[in-house]
CSV table of C-alpha atoms in Angstrom, one decimal:
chain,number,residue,atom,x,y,z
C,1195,UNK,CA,-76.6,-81.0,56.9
C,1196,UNK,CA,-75.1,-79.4,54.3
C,1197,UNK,CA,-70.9,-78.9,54.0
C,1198,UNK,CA,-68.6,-76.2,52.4
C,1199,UNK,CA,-65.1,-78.3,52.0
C,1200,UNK,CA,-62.3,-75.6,50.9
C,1201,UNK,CA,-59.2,-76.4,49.2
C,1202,UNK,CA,-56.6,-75.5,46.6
C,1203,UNK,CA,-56.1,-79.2,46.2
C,1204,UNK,CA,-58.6,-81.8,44.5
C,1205,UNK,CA,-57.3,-84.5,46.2
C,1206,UNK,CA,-57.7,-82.7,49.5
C,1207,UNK,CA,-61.1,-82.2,49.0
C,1208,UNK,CA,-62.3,-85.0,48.1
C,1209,UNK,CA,-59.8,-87.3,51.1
C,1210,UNK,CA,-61.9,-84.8,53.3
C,1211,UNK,CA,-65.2,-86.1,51.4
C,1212,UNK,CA,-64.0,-90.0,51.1
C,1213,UNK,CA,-63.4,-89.5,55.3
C,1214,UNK,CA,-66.8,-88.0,55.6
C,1215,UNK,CA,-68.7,-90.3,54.0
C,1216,UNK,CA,-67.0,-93.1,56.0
C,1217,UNK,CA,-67.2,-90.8,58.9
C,1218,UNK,CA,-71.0,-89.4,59.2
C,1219,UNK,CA,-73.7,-91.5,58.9
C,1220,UNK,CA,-76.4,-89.0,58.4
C,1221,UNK,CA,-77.3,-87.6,55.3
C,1222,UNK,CA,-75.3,-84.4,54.1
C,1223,UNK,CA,-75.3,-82.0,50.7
C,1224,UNK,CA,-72.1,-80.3,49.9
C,1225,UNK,CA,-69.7,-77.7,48.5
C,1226,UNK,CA,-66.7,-77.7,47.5
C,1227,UNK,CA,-64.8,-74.1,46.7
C,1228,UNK,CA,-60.6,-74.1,46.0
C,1229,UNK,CA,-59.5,-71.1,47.1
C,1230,UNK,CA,-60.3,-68.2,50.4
C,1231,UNK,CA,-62.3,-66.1,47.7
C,1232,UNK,CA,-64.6,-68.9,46.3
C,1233,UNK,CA,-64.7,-69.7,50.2
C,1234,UNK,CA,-66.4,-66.7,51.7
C,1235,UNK,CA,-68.6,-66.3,48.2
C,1236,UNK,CA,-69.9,-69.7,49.0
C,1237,UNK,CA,-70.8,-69.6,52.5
C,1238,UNK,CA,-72.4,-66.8,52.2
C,1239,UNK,CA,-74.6,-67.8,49.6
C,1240,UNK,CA,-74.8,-71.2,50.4
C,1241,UNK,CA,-74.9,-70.9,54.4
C,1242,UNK,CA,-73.5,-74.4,55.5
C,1243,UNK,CA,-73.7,-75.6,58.8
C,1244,UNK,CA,-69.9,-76.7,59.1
C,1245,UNK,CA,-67.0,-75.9,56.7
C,1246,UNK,CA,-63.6,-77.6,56.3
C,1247,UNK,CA,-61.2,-75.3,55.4
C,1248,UNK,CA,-57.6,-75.3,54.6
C,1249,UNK,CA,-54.7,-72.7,55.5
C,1250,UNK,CA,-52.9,-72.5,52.4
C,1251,UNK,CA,-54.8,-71.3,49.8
C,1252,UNK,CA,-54.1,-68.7,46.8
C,1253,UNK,CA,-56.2,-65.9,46.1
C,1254,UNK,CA,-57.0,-65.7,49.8
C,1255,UNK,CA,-55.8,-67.8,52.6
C,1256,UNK,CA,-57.9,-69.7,55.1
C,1257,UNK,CA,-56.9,-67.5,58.1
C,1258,UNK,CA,-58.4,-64.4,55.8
C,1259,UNK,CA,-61.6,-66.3,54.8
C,1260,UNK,CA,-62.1,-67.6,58.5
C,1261,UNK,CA,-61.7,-64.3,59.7
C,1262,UNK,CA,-64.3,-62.8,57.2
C,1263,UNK,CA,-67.0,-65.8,57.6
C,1264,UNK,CA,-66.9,-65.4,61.6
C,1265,UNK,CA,-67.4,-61.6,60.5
C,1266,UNK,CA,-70.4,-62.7,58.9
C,1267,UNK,CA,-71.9,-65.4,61.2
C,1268,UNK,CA,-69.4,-65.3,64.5
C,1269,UNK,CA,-71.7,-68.9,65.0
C,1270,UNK,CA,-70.1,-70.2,62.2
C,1271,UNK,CA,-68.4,-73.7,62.3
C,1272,UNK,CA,-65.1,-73.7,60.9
C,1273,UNK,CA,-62.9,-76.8,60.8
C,1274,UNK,CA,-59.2,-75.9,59.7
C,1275,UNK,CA,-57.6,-78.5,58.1
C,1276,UNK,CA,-53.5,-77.7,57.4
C,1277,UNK,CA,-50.5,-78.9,56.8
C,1278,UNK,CA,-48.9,-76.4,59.1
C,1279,UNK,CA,-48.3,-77.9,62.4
C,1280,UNK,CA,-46.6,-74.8,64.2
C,1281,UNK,CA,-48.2,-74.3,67.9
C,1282,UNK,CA,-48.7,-70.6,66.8
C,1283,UNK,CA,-50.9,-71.1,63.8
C,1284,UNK,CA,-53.5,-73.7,66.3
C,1285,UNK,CA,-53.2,-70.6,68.8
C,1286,UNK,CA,-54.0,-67.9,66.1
C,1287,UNK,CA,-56.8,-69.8,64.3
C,1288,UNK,CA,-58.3,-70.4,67.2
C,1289,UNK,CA,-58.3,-67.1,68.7
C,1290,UNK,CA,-60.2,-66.4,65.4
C,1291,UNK,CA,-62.8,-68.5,66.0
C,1292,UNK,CA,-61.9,-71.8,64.3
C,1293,UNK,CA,-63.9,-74.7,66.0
C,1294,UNK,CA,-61.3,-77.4,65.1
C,1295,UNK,CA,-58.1,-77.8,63.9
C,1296,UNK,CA,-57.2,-81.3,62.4
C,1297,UNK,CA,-54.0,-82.4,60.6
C,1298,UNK,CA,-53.4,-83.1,57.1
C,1299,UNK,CA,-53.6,-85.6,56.2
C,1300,UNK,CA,-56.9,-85.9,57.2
C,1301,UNK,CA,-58.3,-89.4,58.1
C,1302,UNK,CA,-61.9,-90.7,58.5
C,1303,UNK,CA,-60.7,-91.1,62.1
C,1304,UNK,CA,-60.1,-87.4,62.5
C,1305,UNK,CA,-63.1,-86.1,61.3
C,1306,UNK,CA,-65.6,-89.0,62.7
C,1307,UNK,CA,-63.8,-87.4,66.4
C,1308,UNK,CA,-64.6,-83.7,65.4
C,1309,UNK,CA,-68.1,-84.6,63.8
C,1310,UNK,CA,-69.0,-86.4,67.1
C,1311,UNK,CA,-68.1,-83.3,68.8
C,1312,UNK,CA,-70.7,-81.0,66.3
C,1313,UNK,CA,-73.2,-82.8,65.5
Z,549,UNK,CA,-49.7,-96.6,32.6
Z,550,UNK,CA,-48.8,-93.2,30.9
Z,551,UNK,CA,-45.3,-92.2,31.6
Z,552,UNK,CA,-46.7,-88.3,32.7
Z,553,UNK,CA,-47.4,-86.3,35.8
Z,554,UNK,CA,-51.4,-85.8,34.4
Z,555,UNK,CA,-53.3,-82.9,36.5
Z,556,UNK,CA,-54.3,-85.4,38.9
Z,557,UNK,CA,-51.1,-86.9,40.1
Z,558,UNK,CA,-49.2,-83.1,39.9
Z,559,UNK,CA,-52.2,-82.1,42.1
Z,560,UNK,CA,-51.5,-85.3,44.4
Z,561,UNK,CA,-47.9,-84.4,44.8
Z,562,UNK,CA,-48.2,-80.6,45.4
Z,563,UNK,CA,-50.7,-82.1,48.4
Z,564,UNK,CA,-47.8,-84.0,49.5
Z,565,UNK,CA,-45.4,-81.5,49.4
Z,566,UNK,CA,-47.5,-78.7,50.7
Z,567,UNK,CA,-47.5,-81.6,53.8
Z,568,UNK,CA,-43.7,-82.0,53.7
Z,569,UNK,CA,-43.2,-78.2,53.7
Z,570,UNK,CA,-45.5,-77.7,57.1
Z,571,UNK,CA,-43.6,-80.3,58.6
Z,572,UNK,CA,-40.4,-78.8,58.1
Z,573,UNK,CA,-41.5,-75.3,58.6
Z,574,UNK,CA,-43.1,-76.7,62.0
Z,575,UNK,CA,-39.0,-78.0,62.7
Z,576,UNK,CA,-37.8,-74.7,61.6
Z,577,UNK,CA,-39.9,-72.7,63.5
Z,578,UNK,CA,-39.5,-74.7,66.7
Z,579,UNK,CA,-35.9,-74.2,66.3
Z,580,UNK,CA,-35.7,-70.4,66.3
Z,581,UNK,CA,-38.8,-70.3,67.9
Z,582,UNK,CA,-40.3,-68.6,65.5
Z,583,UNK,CA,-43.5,-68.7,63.7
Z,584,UNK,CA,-43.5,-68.5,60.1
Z,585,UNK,CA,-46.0,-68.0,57.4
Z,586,UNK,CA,-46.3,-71.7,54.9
Z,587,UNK,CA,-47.3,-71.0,51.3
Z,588,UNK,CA,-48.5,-73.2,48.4
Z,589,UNK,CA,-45.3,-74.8,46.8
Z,590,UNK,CA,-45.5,-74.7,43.2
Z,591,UNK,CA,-44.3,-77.5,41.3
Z,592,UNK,CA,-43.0,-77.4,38.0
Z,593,UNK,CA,-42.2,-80.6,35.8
Z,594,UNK,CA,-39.3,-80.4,33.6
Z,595,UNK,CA,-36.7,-83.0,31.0
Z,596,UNK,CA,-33.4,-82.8,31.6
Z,597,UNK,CA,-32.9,-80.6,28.7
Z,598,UNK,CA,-35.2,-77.8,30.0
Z,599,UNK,CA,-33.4,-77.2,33.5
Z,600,UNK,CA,-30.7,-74.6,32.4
Z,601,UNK,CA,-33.3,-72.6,31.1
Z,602,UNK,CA,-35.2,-72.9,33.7
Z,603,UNK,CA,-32.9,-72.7,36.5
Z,604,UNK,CA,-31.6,-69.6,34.0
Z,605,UNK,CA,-34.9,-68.1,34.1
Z,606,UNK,CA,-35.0,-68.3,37.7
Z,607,UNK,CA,-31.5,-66.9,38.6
Z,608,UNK,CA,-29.6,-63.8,37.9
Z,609,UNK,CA,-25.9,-64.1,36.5
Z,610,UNK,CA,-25.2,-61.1,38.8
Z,611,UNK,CA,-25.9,-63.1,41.6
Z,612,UNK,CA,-23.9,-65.3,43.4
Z,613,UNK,CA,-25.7,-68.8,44.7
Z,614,UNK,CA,-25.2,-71.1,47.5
Z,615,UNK,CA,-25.9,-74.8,45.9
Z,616,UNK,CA,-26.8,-77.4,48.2
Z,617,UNK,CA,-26.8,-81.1,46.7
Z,618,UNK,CA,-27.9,-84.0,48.3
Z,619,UNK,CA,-28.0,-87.8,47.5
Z,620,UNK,CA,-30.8,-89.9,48.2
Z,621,UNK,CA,-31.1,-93.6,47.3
Z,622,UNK,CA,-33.4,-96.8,47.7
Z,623,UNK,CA,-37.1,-96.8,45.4
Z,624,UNK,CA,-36.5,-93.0,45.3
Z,625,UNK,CA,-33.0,-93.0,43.7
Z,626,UNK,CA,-31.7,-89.4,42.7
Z,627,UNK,CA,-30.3,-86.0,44.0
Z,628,UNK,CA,-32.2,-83.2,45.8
Z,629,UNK,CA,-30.4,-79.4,44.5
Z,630,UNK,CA,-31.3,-76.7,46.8
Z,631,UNK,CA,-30.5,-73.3,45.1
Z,632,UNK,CA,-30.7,-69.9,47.1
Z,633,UNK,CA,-29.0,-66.6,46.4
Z,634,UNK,CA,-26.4,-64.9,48.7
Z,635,UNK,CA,-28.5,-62.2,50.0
Z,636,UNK,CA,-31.4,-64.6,51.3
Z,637,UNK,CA,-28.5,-67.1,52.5
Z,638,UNK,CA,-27.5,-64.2,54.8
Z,639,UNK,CA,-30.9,-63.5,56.1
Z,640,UNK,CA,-30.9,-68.0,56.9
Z,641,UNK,CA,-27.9,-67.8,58.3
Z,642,UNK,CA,-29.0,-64.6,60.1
Z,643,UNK,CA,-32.2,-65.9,61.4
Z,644,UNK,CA,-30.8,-69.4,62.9
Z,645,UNK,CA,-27.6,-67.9,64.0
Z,646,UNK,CA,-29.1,-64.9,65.9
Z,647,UNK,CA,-31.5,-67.4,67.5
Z,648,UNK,CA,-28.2,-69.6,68.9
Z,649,UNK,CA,-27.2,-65.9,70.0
Z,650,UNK,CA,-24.3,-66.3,67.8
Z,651,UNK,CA,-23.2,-63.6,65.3
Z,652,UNK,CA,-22.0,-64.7,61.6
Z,653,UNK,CA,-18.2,-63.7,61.4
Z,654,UNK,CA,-17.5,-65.8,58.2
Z,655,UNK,CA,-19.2,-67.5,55.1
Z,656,UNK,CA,-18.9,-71.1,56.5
Z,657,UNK,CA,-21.7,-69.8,59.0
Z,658,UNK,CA,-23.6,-69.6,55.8
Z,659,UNK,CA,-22.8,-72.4,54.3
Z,660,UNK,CA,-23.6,-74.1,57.9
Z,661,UNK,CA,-27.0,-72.8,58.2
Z,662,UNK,CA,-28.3,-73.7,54.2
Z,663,UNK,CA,-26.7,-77.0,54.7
Z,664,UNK,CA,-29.5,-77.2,58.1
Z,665,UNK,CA,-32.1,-75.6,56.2
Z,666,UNK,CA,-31.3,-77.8,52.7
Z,667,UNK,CA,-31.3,-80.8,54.9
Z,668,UNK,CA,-34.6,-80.2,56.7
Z,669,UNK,CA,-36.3,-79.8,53.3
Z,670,UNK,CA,-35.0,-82.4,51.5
Z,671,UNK,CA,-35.7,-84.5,54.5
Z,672,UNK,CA,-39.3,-83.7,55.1
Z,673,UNK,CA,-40.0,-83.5,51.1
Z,674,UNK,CA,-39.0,-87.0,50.1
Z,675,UNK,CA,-39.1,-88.9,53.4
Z,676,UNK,CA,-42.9,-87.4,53.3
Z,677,UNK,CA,-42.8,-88.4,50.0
Z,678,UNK,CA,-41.2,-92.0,50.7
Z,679,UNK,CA,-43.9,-92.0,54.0
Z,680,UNK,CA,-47.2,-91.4,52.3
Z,681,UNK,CA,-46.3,-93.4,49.1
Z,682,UNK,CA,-44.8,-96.3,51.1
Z,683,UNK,CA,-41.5,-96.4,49.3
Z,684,UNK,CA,-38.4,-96.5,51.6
Z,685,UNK,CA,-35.2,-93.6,51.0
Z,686,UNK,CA,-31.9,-93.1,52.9
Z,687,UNK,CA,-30.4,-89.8,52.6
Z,688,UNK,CA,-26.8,-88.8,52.2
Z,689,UNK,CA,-25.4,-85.6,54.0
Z,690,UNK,CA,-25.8,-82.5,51.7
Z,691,UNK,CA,-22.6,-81.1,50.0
Z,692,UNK,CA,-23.0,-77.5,50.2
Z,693,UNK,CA,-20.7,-74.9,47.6
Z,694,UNK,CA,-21.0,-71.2,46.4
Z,695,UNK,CA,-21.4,-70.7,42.9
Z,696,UNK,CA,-21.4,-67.7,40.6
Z,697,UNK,CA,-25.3,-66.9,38.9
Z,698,UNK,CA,-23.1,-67.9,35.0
Z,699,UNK,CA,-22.0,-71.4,36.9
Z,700,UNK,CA,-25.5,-72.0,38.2
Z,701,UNK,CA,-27.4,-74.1,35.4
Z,702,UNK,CA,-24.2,-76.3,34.6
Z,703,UNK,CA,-24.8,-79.5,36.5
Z,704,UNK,CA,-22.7,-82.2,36.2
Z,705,UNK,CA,-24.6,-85.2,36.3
Z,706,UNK,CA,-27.7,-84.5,34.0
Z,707,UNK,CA,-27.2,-88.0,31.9
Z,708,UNK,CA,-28.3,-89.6,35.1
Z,709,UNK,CA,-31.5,-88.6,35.5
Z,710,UNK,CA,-34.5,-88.5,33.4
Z,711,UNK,CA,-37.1,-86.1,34.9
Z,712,UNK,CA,-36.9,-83.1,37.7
Z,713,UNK,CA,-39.6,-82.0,39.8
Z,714,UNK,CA,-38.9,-78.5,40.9
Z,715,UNK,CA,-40.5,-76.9,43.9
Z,716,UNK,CA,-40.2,-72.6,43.9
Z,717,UNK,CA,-40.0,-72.7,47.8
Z,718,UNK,CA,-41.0,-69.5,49.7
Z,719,UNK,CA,-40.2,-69.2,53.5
Z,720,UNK,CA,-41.5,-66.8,55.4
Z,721,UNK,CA,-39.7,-66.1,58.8
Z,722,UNK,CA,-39.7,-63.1,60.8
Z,723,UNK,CA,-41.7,-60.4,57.9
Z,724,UNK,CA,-38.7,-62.4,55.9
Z,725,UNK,CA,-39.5,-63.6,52.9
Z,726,UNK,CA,-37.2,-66.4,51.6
Z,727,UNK,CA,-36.9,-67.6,48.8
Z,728,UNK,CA,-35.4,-70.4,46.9
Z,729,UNK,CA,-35.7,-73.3,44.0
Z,730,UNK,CA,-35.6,-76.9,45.4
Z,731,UNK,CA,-35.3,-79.4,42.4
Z,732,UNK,CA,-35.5,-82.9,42.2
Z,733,UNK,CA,-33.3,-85.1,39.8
Z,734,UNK,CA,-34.9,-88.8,39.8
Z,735,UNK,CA,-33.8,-91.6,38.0
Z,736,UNK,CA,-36.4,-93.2,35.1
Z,737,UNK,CA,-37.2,-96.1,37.5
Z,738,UNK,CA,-37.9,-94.0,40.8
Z,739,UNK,CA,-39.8,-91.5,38.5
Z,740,UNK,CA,-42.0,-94.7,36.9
Z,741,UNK,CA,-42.4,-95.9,41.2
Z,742,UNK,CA,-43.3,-92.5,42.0
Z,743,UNK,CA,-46.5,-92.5,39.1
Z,744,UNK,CA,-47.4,-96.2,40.9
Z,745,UNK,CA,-47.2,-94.7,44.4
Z,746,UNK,CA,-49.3,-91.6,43.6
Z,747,UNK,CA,-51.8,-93.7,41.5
Z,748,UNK,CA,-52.5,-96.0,44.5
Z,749,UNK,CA,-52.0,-92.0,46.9
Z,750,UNK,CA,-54.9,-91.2,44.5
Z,751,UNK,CA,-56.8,-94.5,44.3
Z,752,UNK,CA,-57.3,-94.7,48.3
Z,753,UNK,CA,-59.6,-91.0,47.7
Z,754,UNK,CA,-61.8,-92.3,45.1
Z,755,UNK,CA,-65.2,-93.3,46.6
């Protein structure tokens, strides 16, 4: 399987990858990009088959990258992973296709639970 | 254990306060029923000696300032300064009073609505902070005052403290953007359990 994890911060990404690991017990190649734009550029060239993806990015934000990768595959798999807990940012990622939404900070918990769900 | 905020423990803490702010923006938001847009807080380290010219930097002396300060002791031992001009004050006190279907008739509703907002961001920021780092904090009410943009720099207690986090905070309510400085005066000792607390924050990522 292989995974695009997005995030402006380091230790985002890798907590995502540390709960992954612990998380998923098949074998998995990934990504990692650190902002919207390095985002879209890598899932289109590197077509994963689930991304993790947080909200509050520079350069581009996640709502803008999820909204241009379900332009280019509306099948895409898009877990957002935020900080921002407001009832109207769940409703408007997932009117855009997001297929999760988890909390930061993100536990091994959380993303065994959406993992069991995709995979 | 170097004495510094290295890249890893600065990216650590913007992680945690990019947490803190979409915990308080959720509280805000709920309040006026509202939703608003979070952005990336950027943190900036800097000595006591290098805040007026920061704070200088990032203020006008044309202005005039509402100050909000606010006490916090225990492991985390310092003060929390929450610095917002007049203009966007009006547009806080604008956007929570008009959601208690209230009109503003005099400055104390300002001062009323930055001492709520001041308090919910202190509040999320370092009892996040205290949360996530497992280091315990009591907070004292904020004391909030109107300053001139020439008075803005000159705080009174700088001998007290030894390093300042600041956060430029942008809130975006309503198309309104909003935006202050949030600075952080700790003590050498919480600064030094701060450095532990993120180490170990760090340390539970590694694989």
């Amino acid at each position: 399987m292989k995974i695009l994890i997005a995030d402006d911060s380091k230790i985002a990404r890798k907590g995502v990858l540390k709960s992954l690991t612990a998380a998923f017990s098949g074998e998995f190649d990934y990504r990692e990009a650190s902002n919207g734009f390095e985002a879209v550029e890598s899932f289109a060239a590197y077509r994963p088959d689930l991304v993790f993806m947080d909200l509050t990015m520079p350069e581009k934000n996640g709502i803008e990258a999820l909204e241009e990768i379900k332009a280019m595959n509306p099948a895409a798999k898009v877990v957002i992973i935020t900080a921002d807990i407001q009832k109207k940012t769940t409703e408007i990622v997932s009117e855009l296709g997001a297929t999760g939404i988890l909390n930061k900070p993100v536990t091994a918990e959380k993303i065994s639970q959406i993992i069991t769900k995709l995979v | 254990m170097m004495n510094v905020l290295n890249d890893d423990r600065k990216d650590a803490l913007t992680e945690i306060m990019n947490i803190s702010y979409g915990m308080a923006t959720a509280i805000i938001s709920d309040s006026i029923e509202a939703h608003a847009n979070l952005h990336v807080p950027k943190i900036h380290i800097v000595g006591t000696e290098g805040l007026e010219n920061y704070v200088n930097s990032k203020t006008s002396k044309k202005n005039n300032y509402f100050v909000s300060v606010q006490v916090f002791i225990n492991k985390l031992d310092g003060e929390s300064i929450f610095i917002i001009d007049d203009k966007s004050a009006l547009q806080v006190a604008g956007i929570f009073m008009s959601d208690a279907d209230e009109t503003i008739e005099n400055e104390d509703d300002i001062v009323s609505s930055i001492h709520e907002l001041s308090n919910i961001l202190t509040s999320a920021c370092v009892g996040k902070i205290a949360e996530l780092l497992e280091l315990e904090v009591f907070f004292h009410p904020p004391a909030v005052d109107k300053q001139s943009g020439e008075k803005i720099a000159e705080y009174k207690n700088f001998e007290n403290f030894s390093k300042i986090i600041v956060v430029e905070t942008v809130l975006d309510f309503r198309q309104e953007k909003i935006h202050g400085l949030l600075i952080f005066l700790l003590k050498e000792s919480s600064f030094e359990h701060l450095l532990i607390a993120l180490d170990k924050y760090i340390e539970q990522y590694e694989i």
